[in-house]
Short mmCIF file of C-alpha atoms in Angstrom, two decimals:
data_model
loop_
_atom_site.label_atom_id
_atom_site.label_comp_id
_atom_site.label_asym_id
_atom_site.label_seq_id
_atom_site.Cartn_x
_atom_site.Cartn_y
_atom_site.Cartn_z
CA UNK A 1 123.89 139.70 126.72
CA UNK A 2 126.62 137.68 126.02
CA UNK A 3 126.30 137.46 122.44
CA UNK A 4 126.53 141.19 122.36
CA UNK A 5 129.48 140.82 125.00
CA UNK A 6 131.52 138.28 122.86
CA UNK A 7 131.00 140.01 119.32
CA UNK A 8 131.85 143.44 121.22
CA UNK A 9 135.23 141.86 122.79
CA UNK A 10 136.18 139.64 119.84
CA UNK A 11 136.09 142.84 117.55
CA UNK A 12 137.60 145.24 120.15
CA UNK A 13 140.43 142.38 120.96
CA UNK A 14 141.10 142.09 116.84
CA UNK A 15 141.13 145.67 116.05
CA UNK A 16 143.67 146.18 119.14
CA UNK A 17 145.95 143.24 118.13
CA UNK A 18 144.71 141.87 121.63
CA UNK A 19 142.67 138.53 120.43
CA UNK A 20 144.19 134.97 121.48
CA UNK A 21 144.90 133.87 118.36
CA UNK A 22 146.61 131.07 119.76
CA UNK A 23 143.49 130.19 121.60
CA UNK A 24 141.59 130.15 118.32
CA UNK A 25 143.94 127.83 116.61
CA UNK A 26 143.65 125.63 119.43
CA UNK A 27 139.90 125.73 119.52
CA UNK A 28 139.66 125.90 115.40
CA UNK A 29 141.67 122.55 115.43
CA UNK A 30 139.49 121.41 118.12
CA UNK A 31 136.44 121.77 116.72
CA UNK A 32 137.10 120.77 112.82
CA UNK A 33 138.77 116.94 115.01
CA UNK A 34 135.75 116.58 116.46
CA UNK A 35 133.69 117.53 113.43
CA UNK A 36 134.80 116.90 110.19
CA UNK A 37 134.48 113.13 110.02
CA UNK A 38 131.07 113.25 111.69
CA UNK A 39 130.01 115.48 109.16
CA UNK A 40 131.21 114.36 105.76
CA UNK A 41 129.69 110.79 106.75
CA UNK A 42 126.33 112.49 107.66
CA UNK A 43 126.42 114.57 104.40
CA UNK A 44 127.04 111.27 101.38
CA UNK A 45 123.50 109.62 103.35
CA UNK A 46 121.82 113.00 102.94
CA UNK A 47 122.50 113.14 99.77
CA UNK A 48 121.76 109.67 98.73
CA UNK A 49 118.32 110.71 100.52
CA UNK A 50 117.44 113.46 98.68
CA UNK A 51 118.66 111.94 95.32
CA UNK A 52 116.40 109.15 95.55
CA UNK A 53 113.38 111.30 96.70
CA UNK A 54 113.52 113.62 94.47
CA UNK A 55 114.09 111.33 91.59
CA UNK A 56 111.56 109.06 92.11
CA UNK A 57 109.19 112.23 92.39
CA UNK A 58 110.47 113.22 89.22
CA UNK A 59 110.29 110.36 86.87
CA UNK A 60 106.87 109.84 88.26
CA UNK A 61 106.16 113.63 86.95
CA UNK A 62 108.35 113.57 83.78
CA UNK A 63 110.32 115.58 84.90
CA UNK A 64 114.26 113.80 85.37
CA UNK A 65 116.05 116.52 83.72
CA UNK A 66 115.50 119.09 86.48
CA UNK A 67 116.97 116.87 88.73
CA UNK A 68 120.23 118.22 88.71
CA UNK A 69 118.16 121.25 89.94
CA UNK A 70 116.44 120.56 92.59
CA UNK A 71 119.02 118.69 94.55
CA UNK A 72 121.80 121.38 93.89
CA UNK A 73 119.36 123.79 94.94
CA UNK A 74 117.84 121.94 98.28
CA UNK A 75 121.36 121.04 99.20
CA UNK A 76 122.85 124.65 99.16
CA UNK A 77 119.88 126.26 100.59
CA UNK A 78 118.54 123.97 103.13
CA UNK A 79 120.89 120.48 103.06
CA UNK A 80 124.66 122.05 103.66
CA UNK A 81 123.83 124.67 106.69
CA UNK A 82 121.37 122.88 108.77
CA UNK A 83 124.00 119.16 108.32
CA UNK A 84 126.64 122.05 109.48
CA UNK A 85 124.59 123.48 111.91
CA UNK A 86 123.77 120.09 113.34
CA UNK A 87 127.35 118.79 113.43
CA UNK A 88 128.39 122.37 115.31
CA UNK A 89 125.29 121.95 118.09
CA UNK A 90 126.11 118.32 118.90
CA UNK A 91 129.22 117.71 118.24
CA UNK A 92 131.53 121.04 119.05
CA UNK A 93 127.93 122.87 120.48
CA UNK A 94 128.33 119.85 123.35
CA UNK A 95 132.15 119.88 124.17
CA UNK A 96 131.80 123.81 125.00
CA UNK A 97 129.57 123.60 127.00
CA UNK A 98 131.42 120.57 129.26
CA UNK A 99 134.83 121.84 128.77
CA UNK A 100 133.64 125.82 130.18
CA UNK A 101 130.54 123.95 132.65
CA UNK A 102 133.76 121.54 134.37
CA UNK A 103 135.59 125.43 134.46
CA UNK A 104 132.59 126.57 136.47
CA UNK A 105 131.89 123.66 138.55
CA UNK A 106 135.81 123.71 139.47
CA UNK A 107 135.21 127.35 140.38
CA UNK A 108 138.26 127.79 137.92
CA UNK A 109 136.13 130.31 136.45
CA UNK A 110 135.56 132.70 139.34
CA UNK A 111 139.77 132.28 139.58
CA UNK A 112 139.86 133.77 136.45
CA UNK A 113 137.33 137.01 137.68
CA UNK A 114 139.21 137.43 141.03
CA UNK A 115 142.42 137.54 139.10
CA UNK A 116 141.04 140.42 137.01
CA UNK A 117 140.45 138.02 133.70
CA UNK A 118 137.06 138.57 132.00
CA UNK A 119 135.97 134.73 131.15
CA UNK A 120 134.68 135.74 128.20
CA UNK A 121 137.66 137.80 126.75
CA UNK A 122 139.12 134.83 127.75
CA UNK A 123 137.56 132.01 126.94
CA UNK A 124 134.30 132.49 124.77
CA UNK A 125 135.43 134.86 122.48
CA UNK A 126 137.94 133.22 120.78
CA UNK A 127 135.99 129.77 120.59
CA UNK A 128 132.60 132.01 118.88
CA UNK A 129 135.18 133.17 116.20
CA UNK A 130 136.50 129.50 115.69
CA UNK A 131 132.93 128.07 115.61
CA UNK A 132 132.43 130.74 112.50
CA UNK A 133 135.26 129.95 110.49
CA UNK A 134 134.59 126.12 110.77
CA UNK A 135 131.55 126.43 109.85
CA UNK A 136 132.29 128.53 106.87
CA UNK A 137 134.50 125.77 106.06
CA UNK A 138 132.17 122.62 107.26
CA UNK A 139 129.53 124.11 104.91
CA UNK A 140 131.38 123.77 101.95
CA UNK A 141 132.63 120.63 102.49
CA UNK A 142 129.06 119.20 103.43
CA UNK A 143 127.70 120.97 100.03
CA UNK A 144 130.21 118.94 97.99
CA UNK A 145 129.63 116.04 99.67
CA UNK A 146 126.24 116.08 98.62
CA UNK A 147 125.99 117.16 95.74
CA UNK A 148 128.64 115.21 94.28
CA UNK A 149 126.83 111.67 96.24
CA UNK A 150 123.72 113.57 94.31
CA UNK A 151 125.61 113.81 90.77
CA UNK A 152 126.93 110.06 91.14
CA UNK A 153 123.54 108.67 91.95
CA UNK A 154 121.88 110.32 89.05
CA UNK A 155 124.37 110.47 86.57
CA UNK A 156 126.33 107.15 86.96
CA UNK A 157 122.23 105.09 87.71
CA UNK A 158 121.33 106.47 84.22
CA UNK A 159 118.93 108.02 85.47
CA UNK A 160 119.85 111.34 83.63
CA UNK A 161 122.69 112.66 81.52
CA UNK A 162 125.80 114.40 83.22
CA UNK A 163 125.30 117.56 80.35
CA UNK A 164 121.47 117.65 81.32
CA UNK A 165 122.04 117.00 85.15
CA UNK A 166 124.68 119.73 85.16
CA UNK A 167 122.86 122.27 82.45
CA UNK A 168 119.61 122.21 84.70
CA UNK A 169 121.53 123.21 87.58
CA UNK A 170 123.53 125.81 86.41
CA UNK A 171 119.98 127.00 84.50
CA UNK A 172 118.48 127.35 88.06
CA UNK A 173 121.31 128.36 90.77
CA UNK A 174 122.28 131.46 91.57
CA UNK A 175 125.32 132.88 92.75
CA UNK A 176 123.26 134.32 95.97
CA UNK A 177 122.15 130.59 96.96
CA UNK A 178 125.99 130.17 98.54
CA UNK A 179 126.11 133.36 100.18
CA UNK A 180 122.64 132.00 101.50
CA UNK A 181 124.25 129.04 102.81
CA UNK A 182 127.48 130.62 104.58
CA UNK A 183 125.61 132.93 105.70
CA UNK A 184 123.23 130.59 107.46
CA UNK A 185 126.50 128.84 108.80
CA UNK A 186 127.49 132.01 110.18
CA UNK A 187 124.23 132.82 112.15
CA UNK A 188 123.85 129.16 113.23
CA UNK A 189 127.21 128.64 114.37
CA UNK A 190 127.17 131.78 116.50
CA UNK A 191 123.94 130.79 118.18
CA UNK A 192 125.55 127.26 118.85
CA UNK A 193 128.41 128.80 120.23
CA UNK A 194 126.87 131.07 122.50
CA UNK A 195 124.05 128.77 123.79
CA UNK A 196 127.07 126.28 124.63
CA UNK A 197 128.95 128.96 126.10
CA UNK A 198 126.12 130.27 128.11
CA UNK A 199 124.83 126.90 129.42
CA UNK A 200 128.29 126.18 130.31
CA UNK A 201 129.14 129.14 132.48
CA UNK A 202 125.49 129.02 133.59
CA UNK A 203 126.29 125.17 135.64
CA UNK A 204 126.23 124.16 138.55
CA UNK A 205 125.45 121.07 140.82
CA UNK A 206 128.55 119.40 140.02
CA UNK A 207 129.13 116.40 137.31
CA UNK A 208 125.37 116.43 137.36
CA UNK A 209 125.19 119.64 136.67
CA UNK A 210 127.44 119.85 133.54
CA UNK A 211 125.54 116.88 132.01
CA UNK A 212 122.14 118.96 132.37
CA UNK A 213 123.75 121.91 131.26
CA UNK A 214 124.98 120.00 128.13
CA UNK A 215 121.68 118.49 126.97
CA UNK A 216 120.00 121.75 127.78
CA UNK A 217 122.33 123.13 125.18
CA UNK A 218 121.58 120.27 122.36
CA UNK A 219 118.34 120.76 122.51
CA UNK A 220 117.47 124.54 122.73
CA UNK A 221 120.22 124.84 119.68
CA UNK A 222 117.91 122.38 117.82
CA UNK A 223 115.03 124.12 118.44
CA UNK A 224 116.63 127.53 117.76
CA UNK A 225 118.48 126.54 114.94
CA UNK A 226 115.33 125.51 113.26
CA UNK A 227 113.40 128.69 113.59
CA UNK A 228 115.81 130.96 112.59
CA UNK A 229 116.08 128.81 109.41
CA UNK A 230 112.48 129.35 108.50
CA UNK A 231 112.77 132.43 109.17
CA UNK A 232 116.04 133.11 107.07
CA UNK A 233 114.89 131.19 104.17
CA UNK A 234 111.52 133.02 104.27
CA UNK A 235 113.44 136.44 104.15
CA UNK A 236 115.64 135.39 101.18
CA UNK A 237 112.46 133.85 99.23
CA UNK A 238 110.43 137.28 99.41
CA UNK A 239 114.05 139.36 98.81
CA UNK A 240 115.86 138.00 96.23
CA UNK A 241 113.80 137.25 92.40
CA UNK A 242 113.87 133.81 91.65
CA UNK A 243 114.29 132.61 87.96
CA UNK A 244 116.16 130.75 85.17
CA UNK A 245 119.48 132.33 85.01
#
């Protein structure tokens, strides 16, 4: 219910030249502070991770030159949205939900309803719309990251060539395996937001009752976050043809 309630207000309040922008910016800058750093040094180990699996896999196989591949490939699809998605749960997912459970606990909240101020016009809608367009942007950034910890491993360990590590990944990716990956950003950052949000108007019990309210909203983003990723990557395996380009 509030998911439909903040997408339905956030378009309504855009449309009518109504929406807090300057609410947005504030929460936008918030939220890439907070993030970014966390996030760029998460993304070089992941890709040092996968770049040293997957290459030890394949020079056991024979296989070196599709390298370039298979960790351009696992990174877009799987690596940049779920580091983003992480990043947005814990980090940003978990200052939400204290910043809007401390509202509720200080009643400030029912203050806004008795003055005739819908919290979530308010207050949520403009931080879901921020938490999309970071992590639009936080997706990207963790994709280069990668990849280019990836290319330098490879390419600069002489493992492989930069031509073949390159050629075997522009051989394999497809145009459609970013839109896969912003598009997981998009879902997973609105179901981050809105858990947050909801756990967060949701407290109670005082100081106690935030810090409840923001593992609570760690953890079921985890979990959620995770099945809807099987489930989106299951879709766009049976949708869209796979193949050499």
């Amino acid at each position: 219910m509030l998911a439909v309630e903040a997408t339905t207000v956030a378009a309504t309040d855009i449309v009518r030249r109504r929406f807090s922008w300057e609410e947005f910016l504030l929460q936008a800058w918030f939220m890439t502070r907070v993030s970014l750093l966390p996030t760029i040094l998460v993304a070089i180990p992941f890709g040092v991770i996968i770049s040293v699996q997957i290459g030890a896999v394949a020079g056991q196989v024979g296989a070196t030159s599709f390298s370039g591949a298979v960790n351009g490939i696992g990174i877009l699809r799987q690596g940049a949205p779920l580091v983003t998605s992480l990043m947005i749960a814990g980090a940003v997912g978990s200052a939400i939900c204290s910043d809007l459970g401390a509202r509720q606990v200080r009643e400030e909240i029912d203050a806004l309803k008795v003055m005739g101020i819908s919290p979530v016009q308010r207050l949520v809608a403009p931080r879901v719309v921020a938490a999309l367009v970071v992590a639009l942007l936080l997706t990207i950034i963790v994709a280069m990251t990668a990849m280019i910890t990836a290319y330098v491993l490879n390419v600069g360990g002489g493992t492989i060539s930069s031509g073949a590590y390159l050629d075997s990944f522009v051989s394999f990716s497809q145009p459609t395996d970013l839109l896969l990956a912003e598009l997981k950003a998009l879902v997973f950052g609105f179901i981050a937001t809105i858990v947050a949000a909801h756990k967060g108007l949701s407290a109670s019990g005082g100081p106690k009752g935030v810090a409840d309210a923001v593992n609570q909203s760690v953890v079921l983003s985890v979990i959620l976050l995770a099945v809807v990723n099987v489930a989106i990557t299951q879709a766009y395996v049976m949708l869209v043809p796979q193949g050499i380009a």
